[in-house]
Amino acid sequence: MKKDVRIMDAKLPYKKSNIKQVDLSKNKSTKNLMGKAEFNKESNKYDIVIDKKLTPELKQLTQIHELVHARRNHGKTVSLKEENEVEIEAIARTPKTCLTQAESVLHDYLIFNRKNPDKPLCPNNPEDLRLILKKIKKIVVK
């Protein structure tokens, strides 16, 4: 059986990333972005940039979103389907205090463990992440 590369390393690559906050509105190519992740071949790390004008909650969600891109090893533009999957996985990983009410409901659905309702699924655990990604596949349409 072929292993899903996206699950082999379930933890977010904080140590393999350089994260900084900048004003993205100053640059024409990034003025509509909240964050951006690019692989830096020289440092062999991801350069993750978060717009410093965001609220603390939105900064945290955006940082996790960009780290999910890095975890999935994206050094290129992704499809809308893939971007939606990344966003939903980021919601599953973000503390509820940083989420809107609608995102919070989605978060609860994604981490709910049917086999053991008292123990939520943990996205950092490969088997739990596999279950979360199955739920995401049901939400995101081709």
mmCIF file of C-alpha atoms in Angstrom:
data_model
loop_
_atom_site.group_PDB
_atom_site.id
_atom_site.type_symbol
_atom_site.label_atom_id
_atom_site.label_comp_id
_atom_site.label_asym_id
_atom_site.label_seq_id
_atom_site.Cartn_x
_atom_site.Cartn_y
_atom_site.Cartn_z
ATOM 1 C CA MET A 1 0.000 0.000 0.000
ATOM 2 C CA LYS A 2 1.337 3.405 -1.002
ATOM 3 C CA LYS A 3 1.966 5.825 1.881
ATOM 4 C CA ASP A 4 0.413 9.267 1.740
ATOM 5 C CA VAL A 5 3.362 11.678 1.771
ATOM 6 C CA ARG A 6 1.200 14.376 3.378
ATOM 7 C CA ILE A 7 0.809 12.222 6.499
ATOM 8 C CA MET A 8 4.347 10.881 6.911
ATOM 9 C CA ASP A 9 5.353 13.979 8.883
ATOM 10 C CA ALA A 10 2.227 15.142 10.686
ATOM 11 C CA LYS A 11 3.886 17.836 12.819
ATOM 12 C CA LEU A 12 4.207 21.365 11.501
ATOM 13 C CA PRO A 13 7.774 22.285 10.500
ATOM 14 C CA TYR A 14 8.399 25.158 12.928
ATOM 15 C CA LYS A 15 12.136 24.294 13.151
ATOM 16 C CA LYS A 16 12.463 24.122 9.359
ATOM 17 C CA SER A 17 10.935 27.564 8.871
ATOM 18 C CA ASN A 18 11.983 31.186 9.195
ATOM 19 C CA ILE A 19 8.889 33.108 10.281
ATOM 20 C CA LYS A 20 8.710 36.889 10.211
ATOM 21 C CA GLN A 21 6.051 39.590 10.213
ATOM 22 C CA VAL A 22 6.111 42.359 7.617
ATOM 23 C CA ASP A 23 3.724 44.842 6.081
ATOM 24 C CA LEU A 24 2.589 42.958 2.978
ATOM 25 C CA SER A 25 0.499 45.898 1.731
ATOM 26 C CA LYS A 26 3.664 47.809 0.741
ATOM 27 C CA ASN A 27 4.521 45.380 -2.060
ATOM 28 C CA LYS A 28 2.250 45.293 -5.114
ATOM 29 C CA SER A 29 2.566 41.505 -5.518
ATOM 30 C CA THR A 30 1.673 40.748 -1.875
ATOM 31 C CA LYS A 31 -0.758 43.533 -0.973
ATOM 32 C CA ASN A 32 -3.774 41.161 -1.069
ATOM 33 C CA LEU A 33 -2.099 38.382 0.917
ATOM 34 C CA MET A 34 -2.233 37.637 4.638
ATOM 35 C CA GLY A 35 0.815 35.381 4.451
ATOM 36 C CA LYS A 36 3.174 33.597 2.146
ATOM 37 C CA ALA A 37 5.434 30.526 2.329
ATOM 38 C CA GLU A 38 8.340 29.947 -0.039
ATOM 39 C CA PHE A 39 11.101 27.369 0.087
ATOM 40 C CA ASN A 40 14.575 28.896 0.345
ATOM 41 C CA LYS A 41 17.081 26.532 -1.307
ATOM 42 C CA GLU A 42 20.079 28.335 0.229
ATOM 43 C CA SER A 43 18.955 27.903 3.833
ATOM 44 C CA ASN A 44 17.003 24.684 3.123
ATOM 45 C CA LYS A 45 14.115 26.183 5.104
ATOM 46 C CA TYR A 46 10.748 27.749 4.388
ATOM 47 C CA ASP A 47 10.549 31.531 4.533
ATOM 48 C CA ILE A 48 7.146 32.311 5.991
ATOM 49 C CA VAL A 49 5.944 35.896 5.977
ATOM 50 C CA ILE A 50 2.858 37.029 7.899
ATOM 51 C CA ASP A 51 1.230 40.440 7.475
ATOM 52 C CA LYS A 52 1.983 42.364 10.652
ATOM 53 C CA LYS A 53 -1.251 44.377 10.336
ATOM 54 C CA LEU A 54 -3.440 41.329 11.092
ATOM 55 C CA THR A 55 -5.057 40.775 14.488
ATOM 56 C CA PRO A 56 -3.134 38.385 16.789
ATOM 57 C CA GLU A 57 -5.773 35.688 16.201
ATOM 58 C CA LEU A 58 -5.606 36.028 12.431
ATOM 59 C CA LYS A 59 -1.800 36.069 12.559
ATOM 60 C CA GLN A 60 -1.846 32.725 14.369
ATOM 61 C CA LEU A 61 -4.321 31.168 11.915
ATOM 62 C CA THR A 62 -2.330 32.526 8.941
ATOM 63 C CA GLN A 63 0.968 31.264 10.354
ATOM 64 C CA ILE A 64 -0.515 27.784 10.834
ATOM 65 C CA HIS A 65 -1.984 27.931 7.311
ATOM 66 C CA GLU A 66 1.450 28.719 5.842
ATOM 67 C CA LEU A 67 3.097 26.008 7.966
ATOM 68 C CA VAL A 68 0.564 23.501 6.609
ATOM 69 C CA HIS A 69 1.723 24.493 3.113
ATOM 70 C CA ALA A 70 5.309 23.876 4.245
ATOM 71 C CA ARG A 71 4.381 20.537 5.864
ATOM 72 C CA ARG A 72 2.811 19.415 2.606
ATOM 73 C CA ASN A 73 6.064 20.498 0.917
ATOM 74 C CA HIS A 74 4.592 23.053 -1.458
ATOM 75 C CA GLY A 75 7.107 25.150 -3.233
ATOM 76 C CA LYS A 76 4.708 25.966 -6.020
ATOM 77 C CA THR A 77 1.265 27.364 -6.756
ATOM 78 C CA VAL A 78 -1.509 24.988 -5.718
ATOM 79 C CA SER A 79 -5.004 24.351 -7.051
ATOM 80 C CA LEU A 80 -8.075 25.878 -5.422
ATOM 81 C CA LYS A 81 -9.009 22.415 -4.095
ATOM 82 C CA GLU A 82 -5.591 22.013 -2.481
ATOM 83 C CA GLU A 83 -5.738 25.553 -1.054
ATOM 84 C CA ASN A 84 -9.132 24.754 0.499
ATOM 85 C CA GLU A 85 -7.737 21.553 2.012
ATOM 86 C CA VAL A 86 -4.825 23.524 3.486
ATOM 87 C CA GLU A 87 -7.196 26.123 4.968
ATOM 88 C CA ILE A 88 -9.422 23.476 6.546
ATOM 89 C CA GLU A 89 -6.427 21.597 7.974
ATOM 90 C CA ALA A 90 -5.177 24.899 9.424
ATOM 91 C CA ILE A 91 -8.564 25.377 11.110
ATOM 92 C CA ALA A 92 -8.271 21.888 12.654
ATOM 93 C CA ARG A 93 -4.837 22.844 14.068
ATOM 94 C CA THR A 94 -5.658 26.350 15.331
ATOM 95 C CA PRO A 95 -6.770 26.978 18.933
ATOM 96 C CA LYS A 96 -10.493 27.741 19.076
ATOM 97 C CA THR A 97 -9.823 31.104 20.719
ATOM 98 C CA CYS A 98 -8.418 32.308 17.366
ATOM 99 C CA LEU A 99 -11.361 31.133 15.265
ATOM 100 C CA THR A 100 -14.675 32.657 14.261
ATOM 101 C CA GLN A 101 -17.851 30.871 15.359
ATOM 102 C CA ALA A 102 -18.233 29.121 11.989
ATOM 103 C CA GLU A 103 -14.567 28.062 11.955
ATOM 104 C CA SER A 104 -14.978 26.820 15.524
ATOM 105 C CA VAL A 105 -17.852 24.533 14.518
ATOM 106 C CA LEU A 106 -15.724 23.134 11.677
ATOM 107 C CA HIS A 107 -12.783 22.709 14.082
ATOM 108 C CA ASP A 108 -14.973 20.671 16.464
ATOM 109 C CA TYR A 109 -16.182 18.446 13.615
ATOM 110 C CA LEU A 110 -12.650 17.831 12.335
ATOM 111 C CA ILE A 111 -11.117 16.828 15.668
ATOM 112 C CA PHE A 112 -14.128 14.846 16.965
ATOM 113 C CA ASN A 113 -13.067 11.252 17.621
ATOM 114 C CA ARG A 114 -15.980 8.874 16.983
ATOM 115 C CA LYS A 115 -14.129 5.932 18.570
ATOM 116 C CA ASN A 116 -13.274 7.861 21.719
ATOM 117 C CA PRO A 117 -15.409 11.034 22.074
ATOM 118 C CA ASP A 118 -13.541 12.103 25.231
ATOM 119 C CA LYS A 119 -10.187 12.204 23.382
ATOM 120 C CA PRO A 120 -10.121 14.639 20.413
ATOM 121 C CA LEU A 121 -8.062 13.818 17.341
ATOM 122 C CA CYS A 122 -4.610 15.428 17.298
ATOM 123 C CA PRO A 123 -3.359 16.676 13.893
ATOM 124 C CA ASN A 124 0.247 16.090 15.011
ATOM 125 C CA ASN A 125 -0.433 12.344 15.275
ATOM 126 C CA PRO A 126 -0.150 10.634 11.848
ATOM 127 C CA GLU A 127 -3.121 8.308 12.400
ATOM 128 C CA ASP A 128 -5.302 11.135 13.715
ATOM 129 C CA LEU A 129 -4.230 13.362 10.824
ATOM 130 C CA ARG A 130 -5.239 10.590 8.409
ATOM 131 C CA LEU A 131 -8.770 10.643 9.912
ATOM 132 C CA ILE A 132 -8.903 14.447 9.790
ATOM 133 C CA LEU A 133 -7.826 14.453 6.130
ATOM 134 C CA LYS A 134 -10.578 11.925 5.349
ATOM 135 C CA LYS A 135 -13.093 14.357 6.822
ATOM 136 C CA ILE A 136 -11.574 17.212 4.808
ATOM 137 C CA LYS A 137 -11.916 15.158 1.604
ATOM 138 C CA LYS A 138 -15.657 14.883 2.332
ATOM 139 C CA ILE A 139 -15.927 18.673 2.609
ATOM 140 C CA VAL A 140 -13.753 19.804 -0.319
ATOM 141 C CA VAL A 141 -15.298 19.121 -3.705
ATOM 142 C CA LYS A 142 -13.112 18.311 -6.712
#
